[in-house]
Coordinates of C-alpha atoms in Angstrom, one line a residue:
M1 CA -5.7 15.8 12.1
K2 CA -4.6 12.8 13.6
K3 CA -1.8 12.2 15.9
R4 CA 1.6 10.3 14.5
F5 CA 2.7 8.4 17.1
D6 CA 5.9 8.1 15.8
W7 CA 10.0 9.1 14.6
L8 CA 7.9 13.1 14.2
V9 CA 6.6 13.2 17.6
L10 CA 9.9 12.8 18.7
V11 CA 11.2 16.1 16.5
L12 CA 8.6 17.5 17.9
Y13 CA 9.1 16.6 21.0
L14 CA 12.8 18.0 20.5
S15 CA 11.9 21.2 18.9
V16 CA 9.7 22.1 21.5
P17 CA 12.5 24.7 23.6
L18 CA 14.5 26.7 20.6
S19 CA 12.9 28.7 18.4
L20 CA 12.5 27.1 15.2
H21 CA 15.8 29.4 14.0
A22 CA 17.5 28.5 16.7
Q23 CA 16.8 25.6 15.8
S24 CA 17.8 25.5 12.1
D25 CA 21.1 26.8 12.5
S26 CA 22.1 23.8 15.7
L27 CA 20.7 20.8 13.4
H28 CA 23.0 22.8 10.1
T29 CA 25.7 23.5 12.3
V30 CA 25.9 19.2 13.7
L31 CA 25.9 18.0 9.9
N32 CA 28.6 20.7 9.2
N33 CA 30.9 19.2 12.0
A34 CA 29.4 15.6 11.3
L35 CA 30.5 16.6 6.8
K36 CA 33.4 18.1 7.9
E37 CA 34.5 15.2 10.2
N38 CA 33.7 12.4 7.8
V39 CA 31.8 10.6 10.2
T40 CA 29.8 8.8 8.0
M41 CA 26.7 8.2 10.2
D42 CA 26.5 11.0 11.7
V43 CA 26.2 12.6 8.5
V44 CA 23.0 10.4 7.2
N45 CA 22.0 11.5 10.7
G46 CA 22.5 15.0 10.1
Y47 CA 20.6 14.8 6.9
K48 CA 17.9 12.8 8.8
Q49 CA 17.6 15.4 11.3
L50 CA 17.0 18.7 9.0
G51 CA 14.7 16.8 6.6
R52 CA 12.5 15.9 10.0
F53 CA 12.8 19.0 11.4
Y54 CA 11.0 21.0 8.3
E55 CA 9.0 18.6 7.7
A56 CA 7.8 19.2 11.5
N57 CA 6.6 22.5 10.5
L58 CA 5.9 21.6 7.3
N59 CA 8.4 23.2 4.5
Y60 CA 7.8 19.5 2.3
D61 CA 9.5 21.0 -0.1
S62 CA 12.8 21.8 2.1
A63 CA 12.3 18.3 3.8
F64 CA 12.4 16.6 1.1
Y65 CA 15.4 18.4 -0.5
Y66 CA 17.7 17.3 2.9
Y67 CA 16.4 13.7 2.7
G68 CA 17.2 13.3 -1.1
L69 CA 20.7 14.4 0.1
E70 CA 20.2 12.1 3.1
G71 CA 19.3 9.3 -0.1
E72 CA 22.3 10.3 -2.6
Y73 CA 25.3 10.6 0.8
I74 CA 23.6 7.4 1.6
K75 CA 24.7 6.0 -2.1
D76 CA 28.0 7.1 -2.7
Q77 CA 29.1 5.8 1.2
Y78 CA 27.1 2.7 1.5
D79 CA 26.3 -0.5 -0.5
G80 CA 24.7 -4.2 0.5
V81 CA 22.8 -4.5 3.8
A82 CA 23.9 -1.8 4.9
Y83 CA 22.4 0.3 1.8
D84 CA 19.4 -1.2 1.4
T85 CA 18.9 -0.9 5.8
L86 CA 19.3 2.8 5.4
I87 CA 17.9 3.6 1.9
G88 CA 15.3 1.6 3.4
K89 CA 14.0 5.0 6.3
V90 CA 15.1 7.6 3.4
Y91 CA 12.1 5.7 2.1
M92 CA 10.1 5.6 5.3
D93 CA 10.4 9.7 5.7
F94 CA 9.5 10.6 2.0
G95 CA 5.8 7.9 2.3
Y96 CA 5.4 9.9 4.8
V97 CA 6.4 13.6 3.5
Y98 CA 4.1 12.7 0.1
L99 CA 1.3 12.0 2.9
Y100 CA 0.8 15.1 4.2
Q101 CA 1.0 16.2 1.1
E102 CA -2.1 13.8 0.5
N103 CA -0.6 12.7 -2.1
S104 CA -1.3 8.2 -0.8
E105 CA -0.4 7.1 -3.9
M106 CA 2.6 8.0 -3.7
A107 CA 3.5 7.5 -0.1
G108 CA 2.8 4.3 -1.3
K109 CA 5.5 4.1 -3.8
Y110 CA 7.8 5.0 -0.9
L111 CA 6.1 2.7 1.6
D112 CA 6.0 -0.1 -1.1
S113 CA 10.4 0.5 -1.9
A114 CA 10.8 0.4 1.5
E115 CA 9.4 -2.8 2.5
L116 CA 11.5 -4.1 -0.8
V117 CA 14.8 -4.2 0.5
Y118 CA 14.0 -4.8 3.7
K119 CA 12.9 -7.8 2.7
R120 CA 15.9 -8.3 0.1
A121 CA 18.1 -7.3 3.1
E122 CA 16.4 -9.6 5.4
S123 CA 15.4 -6.9 8.2
I124 CA 12.6 -8.9 9.3
G125 CA 12.0 -6.2 12.2
N126 CA 12.2 -3.1 9.6
V127 CA 9.6 -5.8 7.1
T128 CA 7.4 -4.9 10.2
R129 CA 8.0 -1.4 10.9
V130 CA 7.2 -0.6 7.2
L131 CA 4.0 -2.6 7.7
N132 CA 3.0 -0.8 11.0
N133 CA 4.2 2.7 9.5
R134 CA 1.4 1.5 6.9
G135 CA -1.2 0.6 9.1
M136 CA -0.2 4.1 10.5
M137 CA -0.5 6.2 7.8
L138 CA -3.7 4.3 6.6
N139 CA -5.7 5.5 10.0
D140 CA -4.3 9.3 9.4
M141 CA -6.8 7.9 6.2
N142 CA -9.7 7.2 8.2
E143 CA -9.1 4.0 6.1
F144 CA -9.2 1.4 9.7
S145 CA -10.6 -1.2 8.1
L146 CA -7.6 -1.2 5.7
A147 CA -5.3 -0.2 8.2
V148 CA -6.2 -3.5 10.3
E149 CA -4.9 -5.7 7.6
Y150 CA -1.2 -4.4 7.4
L151 CA -1.2 -4.4 10.9
L152 CA -2.2 -7.6 11.6
E153 CA -0.2 -9.4 9.2
A154 CA 2.6 -6.8 11.3
L155 CA 1.5 -8.3 14.3
D156 CA 2.2 -12.3 12.8
Y157 CA 5.8 -10.8 11.2
A158 CA 6.2 -9.6 15.1
N159 CA 5.4 -12.7 17.2
N160 CA 6.5 -15.5 14.6
N161 CA 10.3 -14.2 13.6
D162 CA 13.2 -13.9 16.9
E163 CA 14.8 -12.5 14.3
V164 CA 12.7 -9.0 15.6
S165 CA 14.5 -6.7 17.8
N166 CA 12.5 -4.6 20.3
K167 CA 10.0 -7.0 19.9
S168 CA 8.2 -5.6 22.9
S169 CA 8.5 -2.2 21.4
V170 CA 7.4 -3.5 18.7
L171 CA 4.5 -5.4 19.3
N172 CA 3.9 -2.2 21.6
S173 CA 3.3 -0.1 18.5
V174 CA 1.9 -2.6 17.4
Y175 CA -1.2 -2.9 19.7
I176 CA -2.0 1.4 20.1
N177 CA -2.1 1.3 16.1
I178 CA -4.8 -1.5 16.2
G179 CA -6.6 0.3 18.7
N180 CA -6.8 3.0 17.0
S181 CA -7.9 1.7 13.7
Y182 CA -11.4 1.0 17.0
I183 CA -11.8 4.3 18.4
G184 CA -11.3 5.5 14.3
L185 CA -14.2 3.0 13.6
E186 CA -16.0 4.9 16.9
D187 CA -16.3 0.7 18.8
W188 CA -14.1 1.7 22.5
E189 CA -14.9 -1.7 23.3
N190 CA -12.8 -3.9 20.9
A191 CA -10.2 -0.3 21.2
V192 CA -10.0 -0.5 25.3
K193 CA -9.2 -4.4 24.7
Y194 CA -6.1 -4.1 21.8
T195 CA -5.5 -1.2 24.0
K196 CA -4.8 -3.0 27.0
L197 CA -2.4 -5.5 24.5
A198 CA -0.1 -2.4 24.1
A199 CA -0.2 -1.7 27.9
K200 CA 1.2 -5.5 28.2
Y201 CA 4.5 -4.6 25.9
R202 CA 6.8 -1.8 27.9
S203 CA 7.8 0.3 24.9
P204 CA 11.8 2.3 25.8
V205 CA 10.2 5.5 24.3
Q206 CA 8.0 6.7 27.9
I207 CA 5.7 8.8 25.4
N208 CA 4.6 5.5 23.5
N209 CA 3.8 4.6 27.2
G210 CA 2.0 7.9 27.6
H211 CA 0.1 6.9 24.2
V212 CA -1.3 3.1 25.6
H213 CA -3.0 5.6 28.3
I214 CA -3.9 8.6 26.1
N215 CA -5.7 6.0 24.5
L216 CA -8.2 4.1 26.8
S217 CA -8.4 7.5 28.7
S218 CA -10.3 8.6 25.1
A219 CA -11.8 4.9 24.8
Y220 CA -13.4 5.0 28.4
L221 CA -14.7 8.9 27.8
N222 CA -16.6 8.3 24.5
S223 CA -17.7 4.7 27.1
D224 CA -18.7 6.6 30.1
S225 CA -16.4 4.8 32.2
L226 CA -15.6 9.4 33.0
D227 CA -14.1 8.1 36.6
L228 CA -11.2 5.3 34.7
A229 CA -11.1 7.8 31.9
L230 CA -9.6 10.8 34.3
K231 CA -7.6 7.7 35.9
E232 CA -5.6 6.8 32.6
A233 CA -5.9 11.0 31.6
R234 CA -4.0 12.3 34.6
I235 CA -1.4 8.5 34.4
A236 CA -1.1 10.0 30.0
G237 CA 0.0 13.5 31.5
A238 CA 2.2 12.7 34.2
I239 CA 4.2 10.5 31.7
Y240 CA 3.7 13.0 29.1
D241 CA 4.9 15.6 31.7
S242 CA 8.3 13.4 32.8
A243 CA 9.2 13.5 29.5
T244 CA 8.7 17.3 29.0
F245 CA 5.9 16.4 25.6
V246 CA 3.3 19.3 25.4
Y247 CA 1.3 17.7 23.0
G248 CA 0.9 15.0 24.4
K249 CA 0.2 16.3 27.7
I250 CA -2.8 19.0 25.3
G251 CA -4.2 15.8 25.2
A252 CA -4.2 14.5 28.4
L253 CA -5.9 18.5 29.3
N254 CA -8.1 18.0 26.8
N255 CA -9.6 14.8 28.4
I256 CA -9.6 15.9 31.3
G257 CA -11.8 18.8 30.8
Q258 CA -14.3 16.2 28.8
V259 CA -14.5 14.3 32.0
Y260 CA -16.0 17.5 34.1
L261 CA -17.4 18.2 31.2
K262 CA -19.5 15.1 30.5
K263 CA -20.1 15.0 34.8
K264 CA -21.2 18.6 33.9
E265 CA -18.5 20.7 36.6
Y266 CA -18.8 23.4 32.9
S267 CA -16.4 26.4 35.7
T268 CA -13.4 23.0 36.2
A269 CA -13.6 21.8 32.5
N270 CA -13.3 25.9 31.0
E271 CA -10.3 25.5 32.8
Y272 CA -8.2 23.1 31.4
F273 CA -10.2 23.7 28.1
E274 CA -8.8 27.7 28.6
E275 CA -4.9 25.6 29.5
V276 CA -5.1 23.9 26.0
I277 CA -5.8 26.9 24.0
R278 CA -2.6 28.7 26.3
L279 CA 0.0 25.9 25.3
S280 CA -1.3 25.4 22.1
N281 CA -0.9 29.1 21.4
E282 CA 2.3 28.9 22.8
F283 CA 3.0 25.9 21.0
Q284 CA 1.5 26.5 18.1
Y285 CA -0.4 23.4 17.6
P286 CA -4.0 23.8 15.5
L287 CA -4.4 20.3 16.4
G288 CA -4.7 21.7 20.1
F289 CA -7.0 24.8 19.4
I290 CA -9.5 22.4 17.3
E291 CA -9.8 20.0 20.4
A292 CA -10.5 22.6 22.6
W293 CA -12.8 24.3 20.7
V294 CA -14.8 22.2 20.2
N295 CA -15.3 20.6 23.3
R296 CA -16.1 23.6 25.2
S297 CA -18.5 23.7 22.9
E298 CA -21.8 22.8 24.9
I299 CA -20.2 25.2 27.8
F300 CA -21.0 28.3 25.3
G301 CA -24.0 26.9 25.2
V302 CA -25.0 26.9 29.1
N303 CA -24.4 29.7 29.6
G304 CA -26.1 31.3 27.2
E305 CA -23.3 33.1 25.2
Y306 CA -24.4 31.7 21.6
D307 CA -22.3 34.5 19.9
K308 CA -19.0 33.7 21.1
G309 CA -19.2 29.7 20.8
I310 CA -20.0 29.7 17.2
A311 CA -17.7 32.7 15.9
E312 CA -15.5 30.0 18.1
M313 CA -16.5 26.9 15.7
L314 CA -16.6 29.0 12.7
K315 CA -12.6 29.6 13.5
A316 CA -12.5 25.5 14.1
E317 CA -14.3 25.3 10.8
E318 CA -11.3 27.2 9.3
L319 CA -8.8 24.6 10.3
C320 CA -10.6 22.1 10.2
N321 CA -10.6 22.7 6.8
Q322 CA -6.7 23.3 6.3
Y323 CA -6.3 20.9 7.6
N324 CA -9.1 18.9 5.7
D325 CA -10.5 16.5 8.7
K326 CA -13.4 15.2 8.6
L327 CA -14.0 13.9 11.4
Y328 CA -13.4 17.5 13.7
L329 CA -15.6 18.6 10.7
R330 CA -18.3 16.5 11.6
A331 CA -18.8 17.7 15.3
V332 CA -17.7 21.4 14.0
K333 CA -21.2 21.0 12.2
E334 CA -23.2 19.0 14.9
N335 CA -21.8 22.3 17.6
L336 CA -22.9 24.7 15.2
A337 CA -26.0 23.0 14.5
E338 CA -26.9 23.2 18.4
L339 CA -25.9 26.7 19.0
Y340 CA -28.0 28.3 16.2
K341 CA -30.7 26.5 17.3
Q342 CA -30.4 27.8 21.1
K343 CA -29.9 31.3 19.8
G344 CA -33.0 30.6 17.4
D345 CA -31.9 30.3 14.0
Y346 CA -33.3 27.6 13.1
K347 CA -32.5 28.3 8.9
N348 CA -28.9 28.1 9.9
A349 CA -29.1 25.7 12.4
L350 CA -30.5 23.8 9.4
L351 CA -28.3 24.2 7.0
A352 CA -25.2 23.0 9.5
Y353 CA -27.4 19.9 10.8
E354 CA -27.2 19.4 6.8
Q355 CA -24.1 19.6 6.6
F356 CA -23.8 17.5 9.4
K357 CA -25.5 14.8 8.4
M358 CA -24.2 14.4 5.3
L359 CA -20.4 14.3 7.1
N360 CA -22.0 12.0 9.6
D361 CA -22.8 9.5 6.6
S362 CA -19.8 9.5 4.6
L363 CA -18.4 8.6 7.9
K364 CA -20.1 5.4 8.9
N365 CA -17.9 3.2 10.3
V366 CA -20.8 0.1 11.1
E367 CA -19.9 -1.5 8.4
K368 CA -15.9 -0.8 8.8
T369 CA -16.2 -2.4 12.3
K370 CA -17.9 -5.8 11.3
S371 CA -15.6 -6.2 8.2
V372 CA -13.0 -5.3 11.0
N373 CA -14.4 -7.5 14.1
N374 CA -14.0 -10.9 10.9
L375 CA -10.2 -10.1 10.3
L376 CA -8.8 -10.6 13.8
I377 CA -11.9 -13.3 14.7
K378 CA -9.4 -14.8 12.1
Y379 CA -6.3 -14.2 12.8
E380 CA -6.6 -14.8 16.8
T381 CA -8.7 -17.8 15.6
A382 CA -5.7 -18.7 12.8
E383 CA -4.1 -18.2 16.2
K384 CA -5.4 -20.9 17.8
D385 CA -5.7 -23.1 15.0
L386 CA -2.1 -23.4 14.1
E387 CA -1.3 -24.6 17.7
I388 CA -3.6 -27.6 16.6
Q389 CA -3.0 -28.1 13.6
T390 CA 0.5 -27.9 13.8
Q391 CA 0.7 -31.4 16.5
K392 CA -2.3 -33.2 13.7
T393 CA 0.7 -31.7 10.8
T394 CA 3.8 -33.4 13.0
I395 CA 1.8 -37.0 13.1
A396 CA 1.5 -37.1 10.2
S397 CA 4.0 -36.0 8.2
R398 CA 6.2 -38.7 9.6
N399 CA 4.4 -42.2 8.9
T400 CA 4.0 -40.1 4.9
Q401 CA 7.2 -38.9 5.1
V402 CA 9.1 -42.8 5.0
T403 CA 6.8 -44.2 2.6
L404 CA 7.6 -41.7 0.1
L405 CA 11.3 -42.0 1.1
V406 CA 11.6 -44.9 0.1
S407 CA 9.2 -45.4 -2.8
S408 CA 10.5 -41.6 -4.4
L409 CA 13.9 -40.7 -3.8
G410 CA 14.8 -40.8 -6.7
L411 CA 11.9 -39.4 -9.1
I412 CA 12.0 -36.2 -6.4
L413 CA 15.7 -35.2 -6.6
L414 CA 14.8 -35.4 -10.3
G415 CA 12.6 -33.6 -10.4
G416 CA 13.6 -31.7 -7.5
T417 CA 17.3 -30.4 -9.2
L418 CA 14.9 -29.3 -11.9
F419 CA 12.8 -27.4 -10.6
Y420 CA 14.9 -26.0 -8.6
N421 CA 16.9 -24.7 -11.1
R422 CA 14.4 -23.6 -13.2
N423 CA 12.6 -21.4 -9.6
K424 CA 15.8 -20.4 -8.4
A425 CA 16.3 -18.8 -12.2
K426 CA 13.2 -17.5 -12.2
Q427 CA 13.4 -15.7 -9.1
K428 CA 16.7 -13.9 -9.6
Q429 CA 15.7 -12.3 -13.1
Q430 CA 11.9 -11.5 -11.0
M431 CA 14.4 -10.1 -8.2
Q432 CA 16.6 -8.6 -10.5
A433 CA 13.7 -6.4 -12.1
A434 CA 12.8 -5.5 -8.6
I435 CA 15.3 -3.7 -7.6
I436 CA 16.3 -1.6 -10.7
E437 CA 12.9 -0.9 -11.1
E438 CA 13.5 -0.1 -7.7
K439 CA 16.7 2.1 -7.7
E440 CA 15.3 3.8 -10.8
R441 CA 11.8 5.0 -8.8
G442 CA 14.1 6.2 -5.4
L443 CA 17.1 8.4 -8.1
E444 CA 14.1 10.2 -9.6
A445 CA 12.0 10.6 -7.2
V446 CA 16.0 11.1 -5.1
V447 CA 17.1 13.6 -8.0
Q448 CA 13.5 15.5 -9.2
A449 CA 13.3 16.9 -5.2
T450 CA 16.9 17.5 -5.1
E451 CA 16.5 19.9 -8.7
E452 CA 12.8 21.3 -7.9
E453 CA 14.5 22.8 -4.6
R454 CA 17.3 24.3 -6.1
K455 CA 14.3 25.4 -8.7
R456 CA 12.9 27.3 -5.7
I457 CA 16.1 28.5 -4.6
S458 CA 17.3 29.6 -7.6
K459 CA 13.9 32.0 -7.7
D460 CA 13.6 33.1 -4.8
L461 CA 17.6 34.4 -4.7
H462 CA 16.6 36.2 -8.1
D463 CA 13.4 37.6 -7.9
G464 CA 13.7 38.5 -3.6
I465 CA 17.4 39.8 -3.0
G466 CA 18.6 39.6 -6.7
Q467 CA 15.7 43.0 -7.1
Q468 CA 16.2 44.4 -3.8
L469 CA 19.9 44.6 -4.4
N470 CA 18.9 46.3 -7.6
A471 CA 16.3 48.5 -6.3
L472 CA 18.9 49.6 -3.5
K473 CA 22.1 49.8 -6.0
L474 CA 19.1 52.2 -7.7
G475 CA 18.3 54.5 -5.4
L476 CA 22.0 54.8 -4.2
S477 CA 22.5 56.3 -8.1
S478 CA 19.7 58.8 -7.7
V479 CA 21.1 60.1 -4.5
E480 CA 25.0 60.0 -5.6
K481 CA 23.9 62.0 -8.2
K482 CA 22.2 65.1 -6.2
V483 CA 26.7 65.0 -3.8
D484 CA 29.7 66.7 -4.0
G485 CA 33.0 65.8 -2.8
D486 CA 33.8 63.3 -0.8
L487 CA 30.8 62.1 -0.7
K488 CA 29.8 61.6 -4.1
S489 CA 33.3 59.8 -3.9
E490 CA 31.9 56.8 -0.5
L491 CA 28.9 57.2 -2.8
S492 CA 30.4 55.5 -5.9
H493 CA 32.1 52.9 -3.4
I494 CA 28.8 52.0 -1.7
T495 CA 26.8 51.3 -5.4
S496 CA 29.8 49.4 -6.5
Q497 CA 29.8 47.6 -3.9
F498 CA 26.0 46.8 -4.2
T499 CA 26.7 46.2 -8.4
K500 CA 29.0 43.7 -7.2
S501 CA 26.5 42.5 -4.8
A502 CA 24.1 42.0 -7.2
D503 CA 26.3 40.7 -9.4
E504 CA 26.9 37.3 -7.2
V505 CA 23.8 37.3 -6.4
R506 CA 22.6 36.4 -10.2
Q507 CA 25.5 34.6 -10.5
I508 CA 24.2 31.8 -7.7
S509 CA 20.7 32.2 -8.8
H510 CA 22.1 30.9 -12.2
Q511 CA 24.4 28.4 -10.7
M512 CA 21.1 26.2 -9.2
M513 CA 19.3 27.0 -12.1
P514 CA 20.3 28.9 -14.8
R515 CA 17.1 30.7 -16.0
A516 CA 17.9 30.3 -19.6
L517 CA 17.7 26.2 -19.2
M518 CA 14.4 27.5 -18.1
D519 CA 13.2 30.0 -21.0
D520 CA 15.3 29.0 -24.0
G521 CA 16.3 25.3 -23.9
L522 CA 19.6 23.2 -23.5
V523 CA 21.2 25.5 -26.4
K524 CA 21.2 28.7 -25.2
A525 CA 22.6 27.4 -21.3
V526 CA 25.0 25.2 -22.5
E527 CA 26.1 28.9 -24.9
D528 CA 26.2 30.6 -21.3
L529 CA 27.5 27.4 -18.7
L530 CA 30.7 27.5 -21.6
R531 CA 31.5 31.0 -21.2
N532 CA 30.4 31.4 -17.5
T533 CA 33.0 28.5 -17.2
F534 CA 36.3 29.4 -19.3
Q535 CA 35.4 33.1 -19.1
Y536 CA 38.8 33.7 -16.0
T537 CA 40.5 30.5 -17.9
E538 CA 43.1 29.9 -20.6
I539 CA 41.3 27.5 -21.8
T540 CA 39.7 27.5 -25.5
Y541 CA 36.2 26.5 -26.5
D542 CA 34.2 25.5 -30.0
F543 CA 30.7 24.2 -29.6
E544 CA 28.6 22.9 -31.8
H545 CA 24.7 22.1 -32.0
H546 CA 22.7 20.3 -34.9
K547 CA 19.0 19.7 -35.0
M548 CA 17.9 21.5 -31.7
E549 CA 15.2 23.3 -32.4
D550 CA 12.7 22.0 -30.4
R551 CA 13.1 21.9 -26.8
L552 CA 13.3 18.5 -24.9
N553 CA 11.6 17.1 -21.8
E554 CA 12.9 18.7 -18.6
R555 CA 14.2 16.2 -17.0
I556 CA 16.2 15.1 -19.9
E557 CA 17.1 18.7 -20.6
I558 CA 18.3 20.2 -16.8
S559 CA 20.3 15.1 -16.4
M560 CA 22.2 17.0 -19.8
Y561 CA 23.3 20.4 -18.0
R562 CA 24.5 18.4 -15.0
I563 CA 26.3 16.0 -16.3
L564 CA 28.0 19.3 -19.0
Q565 CA 28.9 20.3 -15.3
E566 CA 30.8 17.7 -14.5
L567 CA 32.2 16.9 -17.6
L568 CA 33.4 20.6 -17.4
S569 CA 34.4 21.1 -13.7
N570 CA 36.5 18.0 -14.7
I571 CA 38.7 19.0 -17.0
I572 CA 39.4 22.5 -15.5
K573 CA 40.4 20.1 -12.0
H574 CA 42.6 18.1 -13.1
S575 CA 42.9 17.9 -17.2
E576 CA 45.7 20.9 -17.4
A577 CA 44.1 20.9 -21.2
T578 CA 43.7 24.2 -23.0
K579 CA 41.0 23.8 -25.9
V580 CA 37.7 21.6 -25.3
N581 CA 35.1 21.1 -27.3
V582 CA 31.1 20.2 -26.9
Q583 CA 28.7 19.3 -29.8
L584 CA 25.2 18.4 -29.1
I585 CA 23.5 16.3 -32.0
R586 CA 20.1 15.3 -31.9
L587 CA 19.5 12.2 -34.6
K588 CA 16.0 10.7 -34.8
D589 CA 15.2 8.8 -31.3
K590 CA 18.7 10.0 -29.1
L591 CA 20.0 12.9 -28.6
S592 CA 24.3 13.1 -28.0
L593 CA 26.8 15.1 -26.6
L594 CA 30.2 14.5 -27.4
V595 CA 32.7 16.6 -25.1
E596 CA 36.5 16.4 -26.3
D597 CA 39.9 18.0 -24.4
N598 CA 43.1 18.3 -25.2
G599 CA 44.5 17.3 -21.8
K600 CA 47.1 15.2 -20.5
G601 CA 44.9 12.0 -21.2
F602 CA 42.8 9.2 -20.3
G603 CA 44.0 8.6 -16.1
N604 CA 41.2 10.6 -14.9
A605 CA 37.9 9.7 -17.1
N606 CA 37.6 5.9 -15.2
S607 CA 37.1 7.9 -11.8
N608 CA 34.5 6.4 -8.9
G609 CA 34.9 9.7 -7.0
H610 CA 31.4 11.6 -6.9
G611 CA 31.4 13.0 -10.4
Q612 CA 31.3 9.9 -12.2
M613 CA 29.0 8.9 -10.0
N614 CA 26.2 11.5 -10.2
I615 CA 27.0 11.7 -13.7
R616 CA 26.1 7.1 -13.4
N617 CA 23.2 8.0 -11.5
R618 CA 22.0 10.8 -13.8
L619 CA 22.3 8.9 -16.7
D620 CA 20.6 6.3 -15.3
M621 CA 17.7 8.1 -14.5
I622 CA 17.2 9.1 -18.2
K623 CA 18.6 5.5 -19.5
G624 CA 21.7 7.2 -21.0
T625 CA 25.2 5.3 -21.2
V626 CA 29.1 7.4 -21.6
N627 CA 31.3 5.9 -22.6
Y628 CA 35.6 7.1 -22.5
E629 CA 38.1 7.1 -25.4
P630 CA 41.5 8.6 -26.1
S631 CA 41.4 12.1 -27.5
A632 CA 43.3 12.3 -31.5
E633 CA 45.1 15.6 -29.3
S634 CA 45.1 13.0 -26.8
G635 CA 43.1 14.3 -24.6
V636 CA 39.5 12.4 -23.1
V637 CA 36.4 12.5 -26.0
A638 CA 33.6 11.6 -23.6
V639 CA 29.8 10.5 -25.5
I640 CA 26.9 10.8 -23.9
T641 CA 23.8 8.9 -25.2
V642 CA 19.8 9.8 -24.3
P643 CA 17.1 7.8 -25.9
L644 CA 14.8 10.0 -26.8

């Protein structure tokens, strides 16, 4: 599993001093305060920090949920360039969660969306960051050649556009990632070359400067420049110490241990590896365990402790499989082959060696390195040629411009005008289509993530707390039958309270994601919703449905249910109605929902509040429409139509 050197590292670093529960509570408190004070950017950051907290702790469902809430809030509060800039960051966060779930297709789509909105906002700096992050993502996937293509494009943007803010920091990051590509390709010379270029651009984030030195240490270590490797690892360790970034410190200690291992100072090397294991255990860092175990395997062989070494390699293998890391797994198999051989277990040694060879062949990087070198040569040559070509082009264009202007002015004006108008119209159509597609894709992902989280919470409440409360209630009822007097009365009261609590939990569970909707379909769910909504009011209701025997697509059922929830909520809050009529009708290729009340009229139907916005967003996702008309009984008729 590769290290991720950007905001996620910072989240991990900031989370170290607190327990997970304490940090979660702290982040929720910050968000709730921001919501109460209605400070919009603090609310956006509150949702983002919760999403990143859960992402860092591998709780991807919750990460999706809070990123989704962040996206919904941004859609409600912002528009124009501000909207594009903020929603682009949400798309990048979604992309990383999908990456960690090994769904590279969805990760790529979200980065595409981020790139689209940033280009639309003409935010060159953020376009550069998207390209850089895509390169970093591809490095994580061991797609080093493809990573360099995007990183070179990011480099081009950063070097040739003044709009890129914090250019030094951006160049630092891009060169670090190119260096990482070469480390992955095991081309240590170029890894040193491009990481040194990163060192020329100091980052305001100290941790990133530490990454420069740790990468140089790794490159020197693998090219047997041990003194330089030791020097760079100690510099990195000092930077990480000053930033209290324990994960970086673990990496630096590992590299120092490897230097002493290569110098055959086994006792000193093992001291560093033991410290790595201690810190990894304290901060629950799987990569630290893998690195330390892999690196000190040789020490067990030298000391004749073959069984201990083999046991440690098997634990490392389990972690490698858990995180799907073939690079470390290759090293584990190589170490196992050597330990089994030293032990005299040639059967297992041969098996491990064959597995090592298979992994090694699949990860061969010779052709990849050649491909990347060609790309970099082209980029560097193009930069030099550009200066010469620019001078030649300037002189030549001066001589030709006069002739062209004199002889072809009329033709150019006419042809240029026609071409401009046609091209402008075409670009506008393409942009509108892209905007619509991006909006639908982003909104669908946000809504889907929210509904999935609702399903999970509903199931946990119903099957977890709800079942426990019912079990306790039954237990108390059993005890109640065995006692008399005041104690019996007290137990009866407690049992009654448990019943109320169980009912309340069940009601909350059904509100989050109605069981009837999942099990029985839209009609049964609507019946339950109407009954539960109006049972404690003076409002009467009628519900009619036609040709609704078959189940619909889950997305349509959930969307129509949520839309009806919003409409009924508006009726209770604003309409002062005494009667509501709901009709659900399926006619061939469309579904219609009619909601009519006899309230005080049309004034609230066109509200631009959150309820109406939620309805429009739901309908956008399923390509539906809503129309509001005056009711014959002076209220409002809402007609929702959805194509099937």
